[in-house]
PDB file of C-alpha atoms and ligand atoms in Angstrom:
ATOM      1  CA  MET A1335      16.441  10.714   5.452  1.00  0.00           C
ATOM      2  CA  SER A1336      19.040  13.239   6.434  1.00  0.00           C
ATOM      3  CA  GLU A1337      21.341  12.884   3.439  1.00  0.00           C
ATOM      4  CA  ARG A1338      21.686  16.154   1.643  1.00  0.00           C
ATOM      5  CA  ALA A1339      20.576  15.878  -1.978  1.00  0.00           C
ATOM      6  CA  SER A1340      22.959  16.601  -4.801  1.00  0.00           C
ATOM      7  CA  ASP A1341      23.206  20.012  -6.417  1.00  0.00           C
ATOM      8  CA  ASP A1342      21.188  18.857  -9.424  1.00  0.00           C
ATOM      9  CA  TRP A1343      18.088  18.657  -7.200  1.00  0.00           C
ATOM     10  CA  LEU A1344      15.047  19.755  -9.253  1.00  0.00           C
ATOM     11  CA  ASP A1345      13.908  22.816  -7.366  1.00  0.00           C
ATOM     12  CA  ALA A1346      10.174  23.472  -6.801  1.00  0.00           C
ATOM     13  CA  ALA A1347      10.156  27.245  -7.377  1.00  0.00           C
ATOM     14  CA  THR A1348       9.552  27.238 -11.149  1.00  0.00           C
ATOM     15  CA  LEU A1349       6.784  24.653 -10.959  1.00  0.00           C
ATOM     16  CA  TYR A1350       4.939  26.459  -8.158  1.00  0.00           C
ATOM     17  CA  SER A1351       5.336  29.814  -9.889  1.00  0.00           C
ATOM     18  CA  ALA A1352       3.629  28.347 -12.932  1.00  0.00           C
ATOM     19  CA  MET A1353       0.853  26.781 -10.797  1.00  0.00           C
ATOM     20  CA  ALA A1354       0.147  29.903  -8.765  1.00  0.00           C
ATOM     21  CA  ALA A1355      -2.649  31.427 -10.844  1.00  0.00           C
ATOM     22  CA  ASP A1356      -4.962  28.421 -10.403  1.00  0.00           C
ATOM     23  CA  TYR A1357      -3.562  27.201  -7.126  1.00  0.00           C
ATOM     24  CA  ASP A1358      -6.282  28.258  -4.682  1.00  0.00           C
ATOM     25  CA  ALA A1359      -9.106  27.286  -7.047  1.00  0.00           C
ATOM     26  CA  SER A1360      -7.697  23.749  -7.338  1.00  0.00           C
ATOM     27  CA  PHE A1361      -8.557  23.065  -3.692  1.00  0.00           C
ATOM     28  CA  GLY A1362     -12.215  23.776  -4.410  1.00  0.00           C
ATOM     29  CA  ALA A1363     -12.316  21.965  -7.737  1.00  0.00           C
ATOM     30  CA  LEU A1364     -10.435  18.756  -6.940  1.00  0.00           C
ATOM     31  CA  ALA A1365     -12.162  16.531  -4.399  1.00  0.00           C
ATOM     32  CA  HIS A1366      -9.052  14.865  -3.004  1.00  0.00           C
ATOM     33  CA  ARG A1367      -7.310  18.226  -2.533  1.00  0.00           C
ATOM     34  CA  ARG A1368     -10.339  19.693  -0.813  1.00  0.00           C
ATOM     35  CA  ALA A1369     -10.517  16.623   1.428  1.00  0.00           C
ATOM     36  CA  TYR A1370      -6.945  16.583   2.684  1.00  0.00           C
ATOM     37  CA  ASP A1371      -6.987  20.348   2.983  1.00  0.00           C
ATOM     38  CA  ARG A1372     -10.014  20.254   5.277  1.00  0.00           C
ATOM     39  CA  LEU A1373      -8.564  17.419   7.358  1.00  0.00           C
ATOM     40  CA  ALA A1374      -5.209  19.198   7.727  1.00  0.00           C
ATOM     41  CA  GLY A1375      -6.968  22.446   8.647  1.00  0.00           C
ATOM     42  CA  GLU A1376      -8.797  20.703  11.488  1.00  0.00           C
ATOM     43  CA  ILE A1377      -5.540  19.445  12.995  1.00  0.00           C
ATOM     44  CA  VAL A1378      -3.688  22.750  12.664  1.00  0.00           C
ATOM     45  CA  GLY A1379      -6.726  24.478  14.165  1.00  0.00           C
ATOM     46  CA  GLN A1380      -6.173  22.559  17.395  1.00  0.00           C
ATOM     47  CA  LEU A1381      -2.551  23.727  17.586  1.00  0.00           C
ATOM     48  CA  LEU A1382      -3.217  27.451  17.258  1.00  0.00           C
ATOM     49  CA  PRO A1383      -2.097  29.555  20.220  1.00  0.00           C
ATOM     50  CA  ALA A1384      -4.806  30.424  22.734  1.00  0.00           C
ATOM     51  CA  GLY A1385      -4.254  34.172  22.594  1.00  0.00           C
ATOM     52  CA  GLN A1386      -2.672  36.292  19.896  1.00  0.00           C
ATOM     53  CA  GLY A1387       0.450  34.412  18.792  1.00  0.00           C
ATOM     54  CA  LEU A1388       3.177  34.264  16.194  1.00  0.00           C
ATOM     55  CA  ILE A1389       2.859  31.646  13.452  1.00  0.00           C
ATOM     56  CA  LEU A1390       5.623  30.874  10.958  1.00  0.00           C
ATOM     57  CA  ASP A1391       4.171  29.668   7.653  1.00  0.00           C
ATOM     58  CA  ILE A1392       7.055  28.016   5.809  1.00  0.00           C
ATOM     59  CA  GLY A1393       6.447  27.659   2.069  1.00  0.00           C
ATOM     60  CA  CYS A1394       3.328  29.790   2.508  1.00  0.00           C
ATOM     61  CA  GLY A1395       2.378  29.805  -1.177  1.00  0.00           C
ATOM     62  CA  THR A1396      -0.489  32.180  -1.947  1.00  0.00           C
ATOM     63  CA  GLY A1397      -1.062  32.920   1.740  1.00  0.00           C
ATOM     64  CA  ARG A1398      -4.382  31.095   1.940  1.00  0.00           C
ATOM     65  CA  TRP A1399      -3.578  29.571   5.360  1.00  0.00           C
ATOM     66  CA  ALA A1400      -2.021  32.797   6.609  1.00  0.00           C
ATOM     67  CA  GLN A1401      -5.242  34.626   5.791  1.00  0.00           C
ATOM     68  CA  ILE A1402      -7.211  32.297   8.078  1.00  0.00           C
ATOM     69  CA  TRP A1403      -4.777  32.658  10.983  1.00  0.00           C
ATOM     70  CA  LEU A1404      -4.585  36.444  10.540  1.00  0.00           C
ATOM     71  CA  SER A1405      -8.381  36.622  10.666  1.00  0.00           C
ATOM     72  CA  LEU A1406      -8.158  34.953  14.096  1.00  0.00           C
ATOM     73  CA  GLY A1407      -5.866  37.721  15.342  1.00  0.00           C
ATOM     74  CA  HIS A1408      -2.474  36.013  15.043  1.00  0.00           C
ATOM     75  CA  ASN A1409       0.705  37.471  13.565  1.00  0.00           C
ATOM     76  CA  VAL A1410       2.125  35.482  10.678  1.00  0.00           C
ATOM     77  CA  ILE A1411       5.548  35.440   9.036  1.00  0.00           C
ATOM     78  CA  GLY A1412       5.493  33.667   5.680  1.00  0.00           C
ATOM     79  CA  VAL A1413       8.526  32.255   3.888  1.00  0.00           C
ATOM     80  CA  GLU A1414       8.199  31.716   0.150  1.00  0.00           C
ATOM     81  CA  ARG A1415      10.326  32.105  -2.927  1.00  0.00           C
ATOM     82  CA  ALA A1416       8.258  31.096  -5.981  1.00  0.00           C
ATOM     83  CA  GLN A1417       7.580  34.442  -7.679  1.00  0.00           C
ATOM     84  CA  GLY A1418       4.128  33.431  -8.969  1.00  0.00           C
ATOM     85  CA  MET A1419       3.058  32.476  -5.453  1.00  0.00           C
ATOM     86  CA  ILE A1420       4.478  35.736  -4.081  1.00  0.00           C
ATOM     87  CA  ASP A1421       2.520  37.726  -6.687  1.00  0.00           C
ATOM     88  CA  ALA A1422      -0.723  35.944  -5.712  1.00  0.00           C
ATOM     89  CA  LEU A1423       0.024  36.479  -2.023  1.00  0.00           C
ATOM     90  CA  THR A1424       0.728  40.175  -2.581  1.00  0.00           C
ATOM     91  CA  ARG A1425      -2.658  40.583  -4.294  1.00  0.00           C
ATOM     92  CA  ARG A1426      -4.273  39.251  -1.109  1.00  0.00           C
ATOM     93  CA  GLU A1427      -3.203  42.344   0.854  1.00  0.00           C
ATOM     94  CA  LEU A1428      -2.805  40.455   4.094  1.00  0.00           C
ATOM     95  CA  GLY A1429      -2.231  43.560   6.205  1.00  0.00           C
ATOM     96  CA  GLU A1430       0.365  44.628   8.709  1.00  0.00           C
ATOM     97  CA  LYS A1431       0.205  41.549  10.925  1.00  0.00           C
ATOM     98  CA  PHE A1432       1.701  39.613   8.041  1.00  0.00           C
ATOM     99  CA  SER A1433       5.272  39.813   6.859  1.00  0.00           C
ATOM    100  CA  LEU A1434       6.853  37.910   4.023  1.00  0.00           C
ATOM    101  CA  MET A1435      10.425  36.720   3.769  1.00  0.00           C
ATOM    102  CA  VAL A1436      11.274  36.037   0.148  1.00  0.00           C
ATOM    103  CA  GLU A1437      13.836  33.347   0.775  1.00  0.00           C
ATOM    104  CA  ASP A1438      14.701  29.698   0.454  1.00  0.00           C
ATOM    105  CA  MET A1439      13.508  28.028   3.658  1.00  0.00           C
ATOM    106  CA  GLU A1440      16.895  26.324   3.915  1.00  0.00           C
ATOM    107  CA  MET A1441      18.682  29.685   4.036  1.00  0.00           C
ATOM    108  CA  VAL A1442      16.231  31.928   5.854  1.00  0.00           C
ATOM    109  CA  ASP A1443      17.345  33.406   9.142  1.00  0.00           C
ATOM    110  CA  LEU A1444      14.528  33.505  11.709  1.00  0.00           C
ATOM    111  CA  SER A1445      14.817  34.262  15.409  1.00  0.00           C
ATOM    112  CA  PRO A1446      15.130  31.112  17.508  1.00  0.00           C
ATOM    113  CA  GLY A1447      12.601  30.359  20.222  1.00  0.00           C
ATOM    114  CA  THR A1448      10.003  32.924  19.173  1.00  0.00           C
ATOM    115  CA  ALA A1449       7.135  31.156  17.363  1.00  0.00           C
ATOM    116  CA  ASP A1450       4.020  29.734  18.987  1.00  0.00           C
ATOM    117  CA  LEU A1451       3.509  27.543  15.946  1.00  0.00           C
ATOM    118  CA  VAL A1452       5.711  26.644  12.973  1.00  0.00           C
ATOM    119  CA  VAL A1453       3.734  25.228  10.065  1.00  0.00           C
ATOM    120  CA  ALA A1454       4.921  23.772   6.753  1.00  0.00           C
ATOM    121  CA  MET A1455       1.931  22.625   4.734  1.00  0.00           C
ATOM    122  CA  GLY A1456       3.139  20.519   1.823  1.00  0.00           C
ATOM    123  CA  SER A1457       6.424  22.368   1.491  1.00  0.00           C
ATOM    124  CA  VAL A1458       9.255  20.790   3.480  1.00  0.00           C
ATOM    125  CA  GLN A1459       9.443  17.695   1.273  1.00  0.00           C
ATOM    126  CA  TYR A1460      10.839  19.974  -1.459  1.00  0.00           C
ATOM    127  CA  ALA A1461      13.790  20.991   0.715  1.00  0.00           C
ATOM    128  CA  ARG A1462      17.087  19.354  -0.108  1.00  0.00           C
ATOM    129  CA  ASP A1463      17.404  18.207   3.490  1.00  0.00           C
ATOM    130  CA  PRO A1464      14.017  17.982   5.230  1.00  0.00           C
ATOM    131  CA  THR A1465      15.521  16.360   8.331  1.00  0.00           C
ATOM    132  CA  ALA A1466      17.721  19.403   8.924  1.00  0.00           C
ATOM    133  CA  MET A1467      14.755  21.638   8.121  1.00  0.00           C
ATOM    134  CA  ILE A1468      12.581  20.001  10.791  1.00  0.00           C
ATOM    135  CA  ARG A1469      15.392  20.640  13.291  1.00  0.00           C
ATOM    136  CA  ARG A1470      15.356  24.294  12.265  1.00  0.00           C
ATOM    137  CA  PHE A1471      11.550  24.445  12.644  1.00  0.00           C
ATOM    138  CA  ALA A1472      11.912  23.100  16.190  1.00  0.00           C
ATOM    139  CA  SER A1473      14.571  25.721  16.965  1.00  0.00           C
ATOM    140  CA  TRP A1474      12.235  28.537  15.842  1.00  0.00           C
ATOM    141  CA  ALA A1475       9.444  27.397  18.179  1.00  0.00           C
ATOM    142  CA  LYS A1476       9.356  28.815  21.691  1.00  0.00           C
ATOM    143  CA  PRO A1477       9.318  26.361  24.627  1.00  0.00           C
ATOM    144  CA  GLY A1478       5.796  24.907  24.630  1.00  0.00           C
ATOM    145  CA  GLY A1479       5.310  25.983  21.007  1.00  0.00           C
ATOM    146  CA  ALA A1480       4.332  23.522  18.297  1.00  0.00           C
ATOM    147  CA  VAL A1481       5.628  22.356  14.922  1.00  0.00           C
ATOM    148  CA  CYS A1482       3.220  20.893  12.361  1.00  0.00           C
ATOM    149  CA  ILE A1483       4.057  19.723   8.854  1.00  0.00           C
ATOM    150  CA  TYR A1484       2.514  17.622   6.163  1.00  0.00           C
ATOM    151  CA  VAL A1485       4.416  15.737   3.491  1.00  0.00           C
ATOM    152  CA  ASP A1486       3.708  13.212   0.740  1.00  0.00           C
ATOM    153  CA  SER A1487       3.435   9.552   1.725  1.00  0.00           C
ATOM    154  CA  LEU A1488       5.794   7.031   0.140  1.00  0.00           C
ATOM    155  CA  VAL A1489       3.436   4.086   0.671  1.00  0.00           C
ATOM    156  CA  ALA A1490       0.379   5.840  -0.800  1.00  0.00           C
ATOM    157  CA  LEU A1491       2.364   6.806  -3.897  1.00  0.00           C
ATOM    158  CA  VAL A1492       3.668   3.260  -4.351  1.00  0.00           C
ATOM    159  CA  LEU A1493       0.146   1.836  -4.045  1.00  0.00           C
ATOM    160  CA  ASP A1494      -1.092   4.367  -6.616  1.00  0.00           C
ATOM    161  CA  LEU A1495       1.711   3.470  -9.024  1.00  0.00           C
ATOM    162  CA  ILE A1496       0.893  -0.233  -8.721  1.00  0.00           C
ATOM    163  CA  ARG A1497      -2.785   0.532  -9.333  1.00  0.00           C
ATOM    164  CA  ILE A1498      -1.987   2.334 -12.594  1.00  0.00           C
ATOM    165  CA  GLY A1499       0.443  -0.354 -13.747  1.00  0.00           C
ATOM    166  CA  LYS A1500       3.735   1.465 -13.121  1.00  0.00           C
ATOM    167  CA  ARG A1501       5.392  -1.428 -11.304  1.00  0.00           C
ATOM    168  CA  ASP A1502       9.027  -0.543 -12.037  1.00  0.00           C
ATOM    169  CA  GLU A1503       8.514   3.024 -10.918  1.00  0.00           C
ATOM    170  CA  ALA A1504       6.839   1.780  -7.716  1.00  0.00           C
ATOM    171  CA  LEU A1505       9.956  -0.239  -6.879  1.00  0.00           C
ATOM    172  CA  MET A1506      12.261   2.604  -7.872  1.00  0.00           C
ATOM    173  CA  ARG A1507      10.421   5.080  -5.602  1.00  0.00           C
ATOM    174  CA  LEU A1508      10.611   2.623  -2.702  1.00  0.00           C
ATOM    175  CA  ARG A1509      14.356   2.388  -3.163  1.00  0.00           C
ATOM    176  CA  SER A1510      15.073   6.082  -3.722  1.00  0.00           C
ATOM    177  CA  ARG A1511      12.387   7.482  -1.376  1.00  0.00           C
ATOM    178  CA  ARG A1512      12.177  10.415  -3.754  1.00  0.00           C
ATOM    179  CA  GLY A1513       9.450  11.466  -6.135  1.00  0.00           C
ATOM    180  CA  VAL A1514       9.037  13.938  -8.975  1.00  0.00           C
ATOM    181  CA  PHE A1515       5.979  16.165  -9.196  1.00  0.00           C
ATOM    182  CA  THR A1516       5.324  17.028 -12.854  1.00  0.00           C
ATOM    183  CA  GLN A1517       2.920  19.784 -13.794  1.00  0.00           C
ATOM    184  CA  GLY A1518       2.580  21.940 -16.909  1.00  0.00           C
ATOM    185  CA  GLY A1519       5.942  20.819 -18.277  1.00  0.00           C
ATOM    186  CA  HIS A1520       7.761  21.642 -15.025  1.00  0.00           C
ATOM    187  CA  GLN A1521       9.216  19.222 -12.527  1.00  0.00           C
ATOM    188  CA  ALA A1522      10.049  19.375  -8.842  1.00  0.00           C
ATOM    189  CA  GLU A1523      11.851  16.706  -6.875  1.00  0.00           C
ATOM    190  CA  LEU A1524      10.573  15.739  -3.449  1.00  0.00           C
ATOM    191  CA  HIS A1525      11.336  13.477  -0.536  1.00  0.00           C
ATOM    192  CA  LEU A1526       8.802  10.784   0.249  1.00  0.00           C
ATOM    193  CA  TYR A1527       8.143   9.901   3.865  1.00  0.00           C
ATOM    194  CA  ASP A1528       6.758   7.067   5.915  1.00  0.00           C
ATOM    195  CA  ARG A1529       5.404   7.434   9.420  1.00  0.00           C
ATOM    196  CA  GLN A1530       8.438   5.903  11.108  1.00  0.00           C
ATOM    197  CA  ALA A1531      10.908   8.216   9.352  1.00  0.00           C
ATOM    198  CA  LEU A1532       8.812  11.293  10.024  1.00  0.00           C
ATOM    199  CA  VAL A1533       8.436  10.516  13.724  1.00  0.00           C
ATOM    200  CA  ALA A1534      12.197   9.823  13.870  1.00  0.00           C
ATOM    201  CA  ASP A1535      12.902  13.265  12.366  1.00  0.00           C
ATOM    202  CA  PHE A1536      10.589  14.921  14.906  1.00  0.00           C
ATOM    203  CA  LYS A1537      12.305  13.058  17.752  1.00  0.00           C
ATOM    204  CA  ALA A1538      15.765  13.939  16.441  1.00  0.00           C
ATOM    205  CA  ALA A1539      14.650  17.583  16.413  1.00  0.00           C
ATOM    206  CA  GLY A1540      13.988  17.329  20.157  1.00  0.00           C
ATOM    207  CA  LEU A1541      10.205  17.588  19.816  1.00  0.00           C
ATOM    208  CA  VAL A1542       7.900  15.811  22.271  1.00  0.00           C
ATOM    209  CA  ASP A1543       4.224  14.753  22.349  1.00  0.00           C
ATOM    210  CA  ILE A1544       4.683  13.716  18.719  1.00  0.00           C
ATOM    211  CA  GLN A1545       1.708  12.546  16.718  1.00  0.00           C
ATOM    212  CA  CYS A1546       1.616  11.449  13.117  1.00  0.00           C
ATOM    213  CA  ARG A1547      -1.475  10.606  11.077  1.00  0.00           C
ATOM    214  CA  GLY A1548      -2.382   9.932   7.505  1.00  0.00           C
ATOM    215  CA  LEU A1549      -4.468  12.491   5.642  1.00  0.00           C
ATOM    216  CA  LEU A1550      -6.994  10.879   3.323  1.00  0.00           C
ATOM    217  CA  VAL A1551      -6.122   7.362   4.388  1.00  0.00           C
ATOM    218  CA  SER A1552      -9.110   5.967   2.490  1.00  0.00           C
ATOM    219  CA  SER A1553      -7.699   7.205  -0.833  1.00  0.00           C
ATOM    220  CA  SER A1554      -5.305   4.265  -1.094  1.00  0.00           C
ATOM    221  CA  ALA A1555      -8.320   1.961  -1.153  1.00  0.00           C
ATOM    222  CA  TRP A1556     -10.494   4.184  -3.335  1.00  0.00           C
ATOM    223  CA  GLY A1557      -7.941   5.647  -5.746  1.00  0.00           C
ATOM    224  CA  SER A1558      -8.375   9.287  -6.798  1.00  0.00           C
ATOM    225  CA  GLU A1559     -11.434   8.618  -8.971  1.00  0.00           C
ATOM    226  CA  GLY A1560     -13.082   6.540  -6.246  1.00  0.00           C
ATOM    227  CA  CYS A1561     -12.260   9.231  -3.730  1.00  0.00           C
ATOM    228  CA  ALA A1562     -13.811  11.911  -5.970  1.00  0.00           C
ATOM    229  CA  LYS A1563     -16.931   9.741  -6.366  1.00  0.00           C
ATOM    230  CA  ALA A1564     -17.238   9.135  -2.624  1.00  0.00           C
ATOM    231  CA  MET A1565     -16.796  12.863  -1.955  1.00  0.00           C
ATOM    232  CA  ALA A1566     -19.384  13.774  -4.603  1.00  0.00           C
ATOM    233  CA  GLU A1567     -21.924  11.336  -3.153  1.00  0.00           C
ATOM    234  CA  ASP A1568     -21.454  12.250   0.505  1.00  0.00           C
ATOM    235  CA  GLU A1569     -18.570  14.583   1.327  1.00  0.00           C
ATOM    236  CA  GLU A1570     -19.192  14.655   5.088  1.00  0.00           C
ATOM    237  CA  GLY A1571     -19.606  10.867   5.247  1.00  0.00           C
ATOM    238  CA  ALA A1572     -16.335  10.334   3.359  1.00  0.00           C
ATOM    239  CA  LEU A1573     -14.458  12.765   5.603  1.00  0.00           C
ATOM    240  CA  ASN A1574     -15.961  11.234   8.736  1.00  0.00           C
ATOM    241  CA  LEU A1575     -14.750   7.801   7.694  1.00  0.00           C
ATOM    242  CA  ASP A1576     -11.315   9.259   7.126  1.00  0.00           C
ATOM    243  CA  ARG A1577     -11.255  11.032  10.490  1.00  0.00           C
ATOM    244  CA  ARG A1578     -12.068   7.766  12.249  1.00  0.00           C
ATOM    245  CA  LEU A1579      -9.611   5.644  10.247  1.00  0.00           C
ATOM    246  CA  SER A1580      -6.773   8.116  10.687  1.00  0.00           C
ATOM    247  CA  GLU A1581      -6.996   7.854  14.474  1.00  0.00           C
ATOM    248  CA  PHE A1582      -5.358   4.429  14.132  1.00  0.00           C
ATOM    249  CA  PRO A1583      -1.586   5.004  13.717  1.00  0.00           C
ATOM    250  CA  VAL A1584      -1.307   1.778  11.706  1.00  0.00           C
ATOM    251  CA  MET A1585      -3.312   3.455   8.910  1.00  0.00           C
ATOM    252  CA  ALA A1586      -1.019   6.479   8.625  1.00  0.00           C
ATOM    253  CA  ASP A1587       1.123   5.351   5.695  1.00  0.00           C
ATOM    254  CA  THR A1588      -1.897   4.712   3.477  1.00  0.00           C
ATOM    255  CA  GLY A1589      -2.727   8.416   3.700  1.00  0.00           C
ATOM    256  CA  LYS A1590      -2.049  10.498   0.624  1.00  0.00           C
ATOM    257  CA  HIS A1591      -0.102  12.723   2.978  1.00  0.00           C
ATOM    258  CA  LEU A1592       1.322  12.316   6.434  1.00  0.00           C
ATOM    259  CA  ILE A1593       0.736  15.057   8.948  1.00  0.00           C
ATOM    260  CA  ALA A1594       2.939  15.223  12.031  1.00  0.00           C
ATOM    261  CA  TRP A1595       3.007  17.568  14.953  1.00  0.00           C
ATOM    262  CA  GLY A1596       4.882  17.909  18.191  1.00  0.00           C
ATOM    263  CA  ARG A1597       5.872  20.428  20.856  1.00  0.00           C
ATOM    264  CA  ARG A1598       9.152  21.951  21.865  1.00  0.00           C
ATOM    265  CA  PRO A1599       9.685  21.071  25.545  1.00  0.00           C
TER     266      PRO A1599
HETATM  267  C1  LIG B1204       2.314  22.433  -2.039  1.00  0.00           C
HETATM  268  S1  LIG B1204       2.688  24.149  -2.014  1.00  0.00           S
HETATM  269  C2  LIG B1204       1.879  24.593  -0.491  1.00  0.00           C
HETATM  270  C3  LIG B1204       1.646  26.077  -0.334  1.00  0.00           C
HETATM  271  C4  LIG B1204       0.931  26.443   0.968  1.00  0.00           C
HETATM  272  N1  LIG B1204       1.659  25.959   2.131  1.00  0.00           N
HETATM  273  C5  LIG B1204      -0.476  25.870   0.958  1.00  0.00           C
HETATM  274  O1  LIG B1204      -0.740  24.873   1.643  1.00  0.00           O
HETATM  275  O2  LIG B1204      -1.310  26.444   0.262  1.00  0.00           O
HETATM  276  C6  LIG B1204       4.417  24.156  -1.567  1.00  0.00           C
HETATM  277  C7  LIG B1204       4.988  25.559  -1.417  1.00  0.00           C
HETATM  278  O3  LIG B1204       6.292  25.473  -0.842  1.00  0.00           O
HETATM  279  C8  LIG B1204       7.138  26.395  -1.514  1.00  0.00           C
HETATM  280  N2  LIG B1204       8.519  25.950  -1.384  1.00  0.00           N
HETATM  281  C9  LIG B1204       9.064  24.780  -1.825  1.00  0.00           C
HETATM  282  N3  LIG B1204      10.361  24.720  -1.533  1.00  0.00           N
HETATM  283  C10 LIG B1204      10.669  25.889  -0.891  1.00  0.00           C
HETATM  284  C11 LIG B1204      11.859  26.429  -0.335  1.00  0.00           C
HETATM  285  N4  LIG B1204      13.015  25.738  -0.386  1.00  0.00           N
HETATM  286  N5  LIG B1204      11.806  27.631   0.256  1.00  0.00           N
HETATM  287  C12 LIG B1204      10.641  28.327   0.320  1.00  0.00           C
HETATM  288  N6  LIG B1204       9.466  27.873  -0.192  1.00  0.00           N
HETATM  289  C13 LIG B1204       9.482  26.666  -0.798  1.00  0.00           C
HETATM  290  C14 LIG B1204       6.647  26.338  -2.959  1.00  0.00           C
HETATM  291  O4  LIG B1204       7.085  27.443  -3.703  1.00  0.00           O
HETATM  292  C15 LIG B1204       5.145  26.272  -2.743  1.00  0.00           C
HETATM  293  O5  LIG B1204       4.583  27.553  -2.658  1.00  0.00           O
END
């Protein structure tokens, strides 16, 4: 995974700027988004520092996660560079315990060994070199501090593509391990992960106590419409099934996303 992408990498900033206005609302409106968001929130919740701590929110978007952690008394530094997202975040008025670094995560200079928790929710797969980025996340954590990220799953995407009849693209994505997110006429290129590669990147970063699970592992069986139906019929039941399934590491790659966390020794 560590190969640096070429300079013609389709950067995510324009796409996320354009998505910013409706971004937060989409997690309420779209069942699968709401589902993986809730499941991810539960895992990150267990990694929060016991007292008041410092959390780095890399690719913080509109600041919706930062707002939760700030409300619990933590200090948060966000890193973001899509102007639309920054505008939405600024409107949130997150207060003086929050500071924003308007920078590319691959260039930003943060103090090593200072964070209790480094989080990258759905953002690091857009970096040109996510393997190097995970190493940098680990370096920003203090000894005993945690790193938690979630990224898109290669296997779940391939299964989806087969389901909708895009067989050639399924094979192409398996070979390239890269995807393209298209929205509103904009495109962003991303790296696609499997559990083994993600755990390998965490290990290479020197992290320990590594865990990796799928988020929304049932979606590969249900498809997005089936998932929406199951959520509409019984949201708690659907999430409970997912919580139980995702405890089995063998199910991880069927998750729409993979979430991994580990500690700096
Ligand atoms: C899927 S969104 C997630 C936003 C936020 N973490 C959340 O969960 O609501 C990905 C975010 O990562 C940001 N991002 C992508 N690549 C980035 C980079 N190289 N540097 C900084 N931010 C980046 C995007 O602009 C976008 O806001």
